[in-house]
Short mmCIF file of N, CA and C in Angstrom, two decimals:
data_model
loop_
_atom_site.label_atom_id
_atom_site.label_comp_id
_atom_site.label_asym_id
_atom_site.label_seq_id
_atom_site.Cartn_x
_atom_site.Cartn_y
_atom_site.Cartn_z
N MET X 316 -47.91 88.44 -82.85
CA MET X 316 -46.46 87.91 -82.56
C MET X 316 -46.26 86.60 -83.23
N THR X 317 -45.07 86.15 -84.08
CA THR X 317 -44.84 84.92 -84.47
C THR X 317 -44.20 83.94 -83.23
N LEU X 318 -44.09 82.85 -83.53
CA LEU X 318 -43.38 82.21 -82.38
C LEU X 318 -42.17 82.34 -81.94
N ILE X 319 -41.46 82.81 -83.16
CA ILE X 319 -40.14 83.14 -82.94
C ILE X 319 -39.55 84.37 -82.03
N LYS X 320 -40.62 85.28 -82.41
CA LYS X 320 -40.37 86.67 -81.56
C LYS X 320 -40.65 86.33 -80.40
N LYS X 321 -41.69 85.71 -80.07
CA LYS X 321 -42.30 85.09 -78.62
C LYS X 321 -41.28 84.65 -78.02
N GLY X 322 -40.53 83.49 -78.68
CA GLY X 322 -39.51 82.87 -78.12
C GLY X 322 -38.08 83.76 -77.87
N PHE X 323 -37.83 85.01 -78.61
CA PHE X 323 -36.43 85.90 -78.33
C PHE X 323 -37.34 86.76 -77.26
N ALA X 324 -38.56 87.22 -77.30
CA ALA X 324 -38.99 88.25 -75.78
C ALA X 324 -38.58 87.30 -74.72
N VAL X 325 -39.08 86.13 -74.64
CA VAL X 325 -39.10 85.37 -73.26
C VAL X 325 -37.52 84.98 -72.57
N SER X 326 -36.59 84.67 -73.96
CA SER X 326 -35.43 84.53 -73.73
C SER X 326 -34.76 85.97 -72.93
N ALA X 327 -35.00 87.01 -74.07
CA ALA X 327 -34.23 88.26 -73.43
C ALA X 327 -34.83 88.66 -71.81
N LEU X 328 -36.12 88.55 -71.91
CA LEU X 328 -36.81 88.72 -70.63
C LEU X 328 -35.79 87.62 -69.06
N ALA X 329 -35.57 86.40 -69.80
CA ALA X 329 -35.13 85.74 -68.82
C ALA X 329 -33.77 85.91 -68.60
N LEU X 330 -32.63 86.42 -69.49
CA LEU X 330 -31.49 87.00 -69.37
C LEU X 330 -31.77 88.02 -68.21
N ALA X 331 -32.28 89.20 -68.81
CA ALA X 331 -32.74 90.38 -67.73
C ALA X 331 -33.08 90.31 -66.47
N LEU X 332 -33.97 89.13 -66.05
CA LEU X 332 -34.31 88.90 -64.77
C LEU X 332 -32.81 88.57 -64.18
N ALA X 333 -32.13 87.32 -64.74
CA ALA X 333 -30.94 86.98 -64.42
C ALA X 333 -29.85 87.63 -63.87
N ALA X 334 -29.86 88.69 -64.91
CA ALA X 334 -28.79 89.32 -64.76
C ALA X 334 -29.17 90.64 -63.35
N VAL X 335 -30.34 90.93 -63.31
CA VAL X 335 -30.70 91.52 -61.96
C VAL X 335 -30.79 90.80 -60.60
N SER X 336 -31.07 89.69 -60.84
CA SER X 336 -30.83 88.66 -59.33
C SER X 336 -29.34 88.43 -59.53
N ALA X 337 -28.21 88.44 -60.30
CA ALA X 337 -26.94 87.90 -60.04
C ALA X 337 -26.45 89.09 -58.73
N PRO X 338 -26.51 89.98 -58.80
CA PRO X 338 -25.93 91.12 -57.48
C PRO X 338 -26.62 90.37 -56.46
N LYS X 339 -28.01 90.37 -56.53
CA LYS X 339 -28.28 89.97 -54.86
C LYS X 339 -27.81 88.42 -54.57
N ALA X 340 -27.72 87.63 -55.19
CA ALA X 340 -27.35 86.28 -55.34
C ALA X 340 -25.72 86.74 -54.21
N GLU X 341 -24.74 87.61 -54.68
CA GLU X 341 -23.27 87.91 -54.08
C GLU X 341 -23.53 88.24 -52.84
N ALA X 342 -24.81 89.42 -52.82
CA ALA X 342 -24.80 90.30 -51.73
C ALA X 342 -25.47 89.21 -50.76
N ALA X 343 -26.45 88.19 -51.17
CA ALA X 343 -26.50 87.43 -49.93
C ALA X 343 -25.52 85.90 -49.39
N GLU X 344 -24.24 86.42 -49.99
CA GLU X 344 -23.11 85.60 -49.74
C GLU X 344 -23.29 85.30 -47.87
N SER X 345 -23.05 84.59 -47.67
CA SER X 345 -23.36 84.45 -45.78
C SER X 345 -22.05 84.58 -45.36
N GLN X 346 -22.70 85.32 -44.00
CA GLN X 346 -21.22 86.20 -43.17
C GLN X 346 -20.85 84.93 -42.44
N LEU X 347 -19.64 85.33 -42.55
CA LEU X 347 -18.52 84.42 -41.11
C LEU X 347 -18.43 85.06 -39.76
N ASP X 348 -18.85 83.97 -38.47
CA ASP X 348 -18.59 84.78 -37.91
C ASP X 348 -17.14 84.52 -37.15
N CYS X 349 -16.08 85.40 -36.96
CA CYS X 349 -14.87 85.36 -36.59
C CYS X 349 -14.45 86.25 -35.21
N SER X 350 -13.67 85.77 -34.58
CA SER X 350 -13.14 86.32 -33.41
C SER X 350 -11.73 85.98 -33.20
N MET X 351 -11.27 87.46 -32.73
CA MET X 351 -9.81 87.29 -32.27
C MET X 351 -9.38 87.38 -30.79
N ARG X 352 -8.33 86.57 -30.07
CA ARG X 352 -7.54 86.57 -29.44
C ARG X 352 -5.93 87.45 -29.45
N PHE X 353 -5.99 88.35 -28.26
CA PHE X 353 -4.65 89.01 -28.60
C PHE X 353 -4.09 89.73 -27.32
N SER X 354 -3.05 89.80 -27.41
CA SER X 354 -2.15 90.53 -26.59
C SER X 354 -1.17 91.76 -27.12
N LEU X 355 -1.32 93.18 -26.29
CA LEU X 355 -0.59 94.08 -27.12
C LEU X 355 0.04 95.09 -25.78
N THR X 356 1.24 95.64 -26.36
CA THR X 356 1.41 96.69 -25.48
C THR X 356 2.42 97.46 -26.11
N GLY X 357 2.45 98.95 -25.61
CA GLY X 357 2.68 99.89 -26.21
C GLY X 357 2.91 101.29 -25.39
N TRP X 358 3.30 102.18 -25.94
CA TRP X 358 3.55 103.41 -25.54
C TRP X 358 3.32 104.52 -25.98
N SER X 359 3.10 105.96 -25.26
CA SER X 359 2.72 107.14 -25.91
C SER X 359 3.18 108.24 -25.28
N ILE X 360 4.04 109.15 -26.05
CA ILE X 360 4.41 110.41 -26.02
C ILE X 360 4.51 111.41 -27.28
N ILE X 361 3.20 111.81 -27.64
CA ILE X 361 2.60 112.58 -28.61
C ILE X 361 2.29 111.36 -29.66
N PHE X 362 3.31 110.60 -30.09
CA PHE X 362 3.17 109.48 -31.12
C PHE X 362 3.03 108.32 -30.20
N LYS X 363 1.87 107.68 -30.80
CA LYS X 363 1.27 106.11 -30.15
C LYS X 363 1.62 105.12 -31.15
N HIS X 364 2.40 104.15 -30.17
CA HIS X 364 2.81 103.00 -31.09
C HIS X 364 3.00 101.90 -30.14
N SER X 365 2.30 100.75 -30.42
CA SER X 365 1.76 99.54 -29.98
C SER X 365 1.78 98.40 -30.90
N GLU X 366 2.15 97.30 -30.19
CA GLU X 366 2.65 96.11 -30.89
C GLU X 366 1.87 94.56 -30.16
N GLY X 367 1.75 93.70 -31.01
CA GLY X 367 0.96 92.75 -30.41
C GLY X 367 0.81 91.60 -31.27
N THR X 368 0.23 90.49 -30.66
CA THR X 368 0.01 89.24 -31.24
C THR X 368 -1.16 88.71 -31.11
N GLY X 369 -1.65 87.87 -32.05
CA GLY X 369 -3.07 87.16 -31.70
C GLY X 369 -3.61 85.81 -32.50
N THR X 370 -4.36 85.32 -32.61
CA THR X 370 -5.07 84.32 -33.19
C THR X 370 -6.27 84.72 -33.94
N VAL X 371 -6.73 84.62 -34.88
CA VAL X 371 -8.15 84.92 -35.65
C VAL X 371 -8.73 83.54 -35.56
N THR X 372 -10.11 83.14 -34.98
CA THR X 372 -10.67 81.96 -35.27
C THR X 372 -11.87 81.97 -35.99
N CYS X 373 -12.72 81.20 -37.02
CA CYS X 373 -13.89 81.46 -37.82
C CYS X 373 -14.27 80.38 -37.45
N GLU X 374 -16.11 80.59 -37.25
CA GLU X 374 -17.15 79.40 -37.14
C GLU X 374 -16.16 78.32 -38.06
N ASN X 375 -15.92 78.44 -39.52
CA ASN X 375 -15.72 77.37 -39.96
C ASN X 375 -14.67 76.47 -39.66
N GLY X 376 -14.04 76.62 -38.89
CA GLY X 376 -12.78 76.05 -38.53
C GLY X 376 -11.43 76.78 -38.95
N GLN X 377 -11.39 77.62 -39.52
CA GLN X 377 -10.42 78.42 -39.97
C GLN X 377 -9.83 79.07 -38.98
N SER X 378 -8.33 78.88 -38.89
CA SER X 378 -7.78 80.18 -37.97
C SER X 378 -6.13 80.58 -38.74
N MET X 379 -6.19 81.71 -38.17
CA MET X 379 -4.78 82.08 -38.66
C MET X 379 -4.27 83.23 -37.34
N LYS X 380 -2.97 83.02 -37.60
CA LYS X 380 -2.03 83.89 -36.50
C LYS X 380 -1.53 85.20 -36.82
N VAL X 381 -2.00 86.25 -36.12
CA VAL X 381 -1.73 87.56 -36.89
C VAL X 381 -0.58 88.29 -36.01
N ASN X 382 0.04 89.21 -36.52
CA ASN X 382 0.59 90.41 -36.01
C ASN X 382 -0.45 91.55 -36.28
N ILE X 383 -0.07 92.33 -34.73
CA ILE X 383 -1.05 93.63 -34.43
C ILE X 383 -0.02 94.86 -34.40
N SER X 384 -0.62 95.74 -35.15
CA SER X 384 0.53 97.05 -34.86
C SER X 384 -0.53 98.57 -34.72
N ALA X 385 -0.82 99.22 -33.95
CA ALA X 385 -1.31 100.44 -34.26
C ALA X 385 -0.41 101.57 -33.71
N LYS X 386 -0.58 102.55 -34.61
CA LYS X 386 0.00 103.90 -34.58
C LYS X 386 -0.60 105.09 -35.16
N GLY X 387 -0.19 106.14 -34.49
CA GLY X 387 -0.74 107.31 -34.62
C GLY X 387 -0.47 108.35 -33.95
N GLY X 388 -1.04 109.49 -33.57
CA GLY X 388 -0.74 110.70 -33.11
C GLY X 388 -1.67 111.33 -32.02
N GLY X 389 -1.44 112.32 -31.59
CA GLY X 389 -2.68 113.13 -30.92
C GLY X 389 -1.97 113.58 -29.25
N LEU X 390 -2.41 113.66 -28.84
CA LEU X 390 -2.18 114.12 -27.32
C LEU X 390 -2.06 113.32 -26.06
N THR X 391 -1.37 112.51 -26.28
CA THR X 391 -1.19 111.29 -25.41
C THR X 391 0.14 111.08 -24.79
N VAL X 392 0.37 110.57 -23.62
CA VAL X 392 1.53 110.14 -22.78
C VAL X 392 1.03 108.65 -22.08
N GLY X 393 1.76 107.86 -21.81
CA GLY X 393 1.46 106.60 -20.94
C GLY X 393 2.10 105.21 -21.56
N LYS X 394 2.09 104.47 -21.06
CA LYS X 394 2.79 102.99 -20.93
C LYS X 394 1.65 101.66 -20.67
N PHE X 395 1.33 100.84 -21.46
CA PHE X 395 0.37 100.13 -21.51
C PHE X 395 0.46 98.79 -21.94
N ASN X 396 -0.33 97.81 -21.36
CA ASN X 396 -0.23 96.65 -21.87
C ASN X 396 -1.67 95.88 -21.80
N VAL X 397 -1.98 94.96 -22.83
CA VAL X 397 -3.21 94.12 -22.78
C VAL X 397 -3.00 92.89 -22.81
N ASP X 398 -3.78 92.25 -21.84
CA ASP X 398 -3.12 90.76 -21.92
C ASP X 398 -4.72 90.06 -21.90
N ASP X 399 -4.82 88.91 -22.76
CA ASP X 399 -6.33 88.38 -23.21
C ASP X 399 -7.56 89.27 -23.62
N GLY X 400 -6.90 89.99 -24.40
CA GLY X 400 -7.94 90.91 -25.42
C GLY X 400 -8.67 90.13 -26.01
N LYS X 401 -9.85 90.44 -26.46
CA LYS X 401 -10.90 89.87 -27.36
C LYS X 401 -11.11 90.48 -28.23
N GLY X 402 -11.86 89.93 -29.66
CA GLY X 402 -11.92 90.98 -31.02
C GLY X 402 -13.16 90.27 -31.57
N THR X 403 -14.16 90.96 -32.00
CA THR X 403 -15.10 90.34 -32.41
C THR X 403 -15.56 91.22 -33.85
N PHE X 404 -15.42 90.20 -34.89
CA PHE X 404 -15.36 90.97 -36.36
C PHE X 404 -17.05 90.75 -36.74
N SER X 405 -17.30 91.79 -38.02
CA SER X 405 -18.48 91.51 -38.37
C SER X 405 -18.34 91.89 -39.92
N ASP X 406 -19.02 91.32 -40.51
CA ASP X 406 -19.29 91.74 -42.04
C ASP X 406 -18.28 90.83 -42.69
N VAL X 407 -17.88 90.03 -42.34
CA VAL X 407 -16.35 88.94 -42.75
C VAL X 407 -17.37 87.67 -43.59
N HIS X 408 -16.49 87.42 -44.99
CA HIS X 408 -17.36 86.48 -45.44
C HIS X 408 -16.18 85.54 -45.90
N LYS X 409 -14.70 85.90 -45.43
CA LYS X 409 -13.76 84.47 -45.71
C LYS X 409 -12.83 85.42 -44.64
N ILE X 410 -11.94 84.53 -43.85
CA ILE X 410 -10.93 85.08 -43.04
C ILE X 410 -10.02 86.36 -43.47
N SER X 411 -9.77 86.42 -44.50
CA SER X 411 -8.83 87.17 -45.27
C SER X 411 -9.09 88.60 -44.79
N ASP X 412 -10.76 88.56 -45.06
CA ASP X 412 -11.47 90.05 -44.81
C ASP X 412 -10.85 90.63 -43.32
N VAL X 413 -10.37 89.96 -42.62
CA VAL X 413 -9.89 90.47 -41.21
C VAL X 413 -8.71 91.50 -41.34
N LEU X 414 -7.74 91.04 -42.48
CA LEU X 414 -6.54 91.76 -42.52
C LEU X 414 -6.63 93.21 -43.02
N GLY X 415 -5.79 93.98 -42.70
CA GLY X 415 -5.98 95.39 -43.00
C GLY X 415 -5.72 96.61 -42.05
N THR X 416 -5.67 97.42 -42.49
CA THR X 416 -5.71 98.64 -41.45
C THR X 416 -7.04 99.29 -40.90
N TYR X 417 -7.49 99.58 -39.75
CA TYR X 417 -8.74 99.90 -39.10
C TYR X 417 -8.62 101.18 -38.54
N ALA X 418 -9.69 101.85 -38.90
CA ALA X 418 -9.42 103.24 -38.48
C ALA X 418 -9.49 103.34 -37.04
N GLN X 419 -8.94 104.18 -36.30
CA GLN X 419 -8.99 103.91 -34.61
C GLN X 419 -8.86 105.42 -34.22
N GLY X 420 -9.78 105.39 -33.00
CA GLY X 420 -9.88 106.80 -32.53
C GLY X 420 -9.94 106.47 -31.07
N GLU X 421 -9.27 107.72 -29.94
CA GLU X 421 -10.07 107.09 -28.55
C GLU X 421 -9.59 108.04 -27.78
N ALA X 422 -10.16 108.20 -26.70
CA ALA X 422 -9.70 109.12 -25.62
C ALA X 422 -9.47 107.75 -24.48
N GLN X 423 -8.65 108.39 -23.50
CA GLN X 423 -8.28 107.55 -22.42
C GLN X 423 -7.63 108.00 -21.58
N ALA X 424 -7.97 107.45 -19.96
CA ALA X 424 -7.19 108.10 -18.56
C ALA X 424 -7.32 106.71 -18.01
N ALA X 425 -5.89 106.24 -17.60
CA ALA X 425 -5.96 105.12 -16.33
C ALA X 425 -4.63 105.28 -15.88
N ALA X 426 -4.58 104.52 -14.90
CA ALA X 426 -3.57 104.17 -13.94
C ALA X 426 -3.81 102.72 -13.30
N GLY X 427 -2.54 102.19 -13.46
CA GLY X 427 -3.02 100.58 -12.78
C GLY X 427 -3.87 99.77 -13.64
N LYS X 428 -4.58 98.93 -13.03
CA LYS X 428 -5.52 97.96 -13.77
C LYS X 428 -6.21 98.85 -14.38
N SER X 429 -6.67 98.54 -15.59
CA SER X 429 -7.60 98.98 -16.42
C SER X 429 -8.08 98.19 -17.70
N ALA X 430 -9.29 98.77 -18.39
CA ALA X 430 -10.08 97.80 -19.29
C ALA X 430 -10.22 98.87 -20.51
N MET X 431 -10.32 97.90 -21.52
CA MET X 431 -10.51 98.96 -22.78
C MET X 431 -11.45 98.20 -23.82
N ALA X 432 -12.25 99.12 -24.72
CA ALA X 432 -13.21 98.64 -25.05
C ALA X 432 -12.83 99.82 -26.47
N GLN X 433 -13.09 99.53 -27.37
CA GLN X 433 -13.24 99.83 -28.79
C GLN X 433 -13.96 99.36 -29.85
N VAL X 434 -14.56 100.41 -30.93
CA VAL X 434 -15.08 99.58 -32.37
C VAL X 434 -14.02 100.64 -33.13
N LEU X 435 -13.48 99.54 -34.27
CA LEU X 435 -12.83 99.91 -35.37
C LEU X 435 -13.62 99.48 -36.71
N THR X 436 -13.10 100.33 -37.90
CA THR X 436 -13.71 99.94 -39.02
C THR X 436 -12.73 99.93 -40.21
N LYS X 437 -13.41 99.18 -41.17
CA LYS X 437 -12.56 99.16 -42.11
C LYS X 437 -12.95 98.98 -43.44
N GLY X 438 -13.52 99.62 -44.46
CA GLY X 438 -14.71 99.45 -45.10
C GLY X 438 -16.03 99.48 -44.78
N THR X 439 -16.31 98.17 -44.92
CA THR X 439 -17.80 97.27 -44.47
C THR X 439 -17.22 96.33 -43.33
N VAL X 440 -16.14 96.12 -42.97
CA VAL X 440 -15.42 94.99 -41.84
C VAL X 440 -15.73 95.96 -40.67
N SER X 441 -16.20 95.74 -39.55
CA SER X 441 -15.61 96.20 -38.02
C SER X 441 -15.42 95.41 -37.15
N LEU X 442 -14.60 96.08 -36.37
CA LEU X 442 -13.99 94.98 -35.22
C LEU X 442 -14.23 95.49 -33.71
N ALA X 443 -15.01 94.78 -33.10
CA ALA X 443 -15.36 95.32 -31.43
C ALA X 443 -13.92 94.93 -30.95
N LEU X 444 -13.26 95.61 -30.24
CA LEU X 444 -12.23 95.11 -28.91
C LEU X 444 -12.59 95.41 -27.74
N ALA X 445 -12.03 94.60 -26.77
CA ALA X 445 -12.13 94.57 -25.38
C ALA X 445 -10.78 94.05 -24.82
N GLY X 446 -10.58 94.28 -23.64
CA GLY X 446 -9.42 93.87 -23.00
C GLY X 446 -9.08 94.36 -21.45
N LYS X 447 -8.35 93.62 -21.00
CA LYS X 447 -8.09 94.22 -19.59
C LYS X 447 -6.38 94.51 -19.56
N GLY X 448 -5.76 95.29 -18.88
CA GLY X 448 -4.41 95.12 -18.69
C GLY X 448 -4.27 96.07 -17.38
N ASP X 449 -3.05 96.73 -17.71
CA ASP X 449 -2.72 97.58 -16.84
C ASP X 449 -1.53 98.86 -17.42
N GLY X 450 -0.97 99.77 -16.67
CA GLY X 450 -0.06 100.99 -17.17
C GLY X 450 -0.75 102.33 -16.61
N VAL X 451 -0.16 103.02 -17.06
CA VAL X 451 -0.57 104.87 -17.33
C VAL X 451 -0.39 105.07 -18.46
N SER X 452 -1.72 105.84 -18.58
CA SER X 452 -2.21 106.70 -19.64
C SER X 452 -3.11 107.90 -19.60
N LEU X 453 -2.74 108.66 -20.40
CA LEU X 453 -3.92 110.12 -20.57
C LEU X 453 -3.39 110.56 -21.83
N GLY X 454 -4.73 110.69 -22.38
CA GLY X 454 -4.88 111.54 -23.84
C GLY X 454 -5.91 111.24 -24.73
N ILE X 455 -5.81 111.39 -25.87
CA ILE X 455 -6.70 111.36 -26.94
C ILE X 455 -5.87 111.14 -28.24
N SER X 456 -6.25 110.28 -29.22
CA SER X 456 -5.15 109.84 -30.13
C SER X 456 -5.99 109.32 -31.59
N PHE X 457 -5.37 109.19 -32.53
CA PHE X 457 -6.19 108.80 -33.64
C PHE X 457 -5.04 108.16 -34.29
N GLY X 458 -5.46 107.17 -35.07
CA GLY X 458 -4.64 106.72 -36.16
C GLY X 458 -5.03 105.26 -36.80
N GLY X 459 -4.46 104.04 -37.04
CA GLY X 459 -4.82 103.42 -37.38
C GLY X 459 -4.26 101.92 -36.74
N PHE X 460 -5.10 100.61 -36.98
CA PHE X 460 -4.97 99.39 -35.91
C PHE X 460 -4.90 98.60 -37.37
N THR X 461 -3.72 98.12 -37.18
CA THR X 461 -3.19 96.90 -38.71
C THR X 461 -3.20 95.67 -38.14
N ILE X 462 -3.81 94.80 -38.98
CA ILE X 462 -3.65 93.43 -38.60
C ILE X 462 -2.98 92.75 -39.83
N SER X 463 -2.17 92.28 -39.72
CA SER X 463 -1.38 91.31 -40.81
C SER X 463 -1.24 89.54 -40.50
N LYS X 464 -1.16 88.80 -41.15
CA LYS X 464 -1.08 87.67 -41.10
C LYS X 464 0.56 87.29 -41.06
N ALA X 465 0.78 86.67 -39.68
CA ALA X 465 2.28 86.53 -39.06
C ALA X 465 2.72 85.13 -39.62
N ASP X 466 3.91 85.08 -40.04
CA ASP X 466 4.84 84.18 -40.60
C ASP X 466 4.68 82.91 -40.12
N ASP X 467 4.58 82.25 -40.32
CA ASP X 467 4.36 80.89 -39.66
C ASP X 467 5.89 80.12 -39.12
#
């Protein structure tokens, strides 16, 4: 091989290796630990509707006030509230990743003081929720749990 052909082959190999390693560099983007404190009130008579507010805080110091809305249907009846709820997000790379609608499904039976816990997903992002509250509820429901940025 001539020197020019060898140089071209080495350059082509270097470009190919760079192209192959580029997606891995993006995939290795660091994950961000984010959590949410929230309160939520709702009711259900076949159709389930809940609304609330919260604050998302990430380990990099960013925070964002959010509105929460959960809507769905199923065989449910009840009225409830959750105070001092906590949520933990996984697979977040920037704070805006937490916004959107998460798939939700639950079975519930509660009267008086109660606790709730569920895991919701939105693409690759997951949200684990836990909280305590009170109310009366019974049934099985499905729907969406939406987090949107609150107006400042």
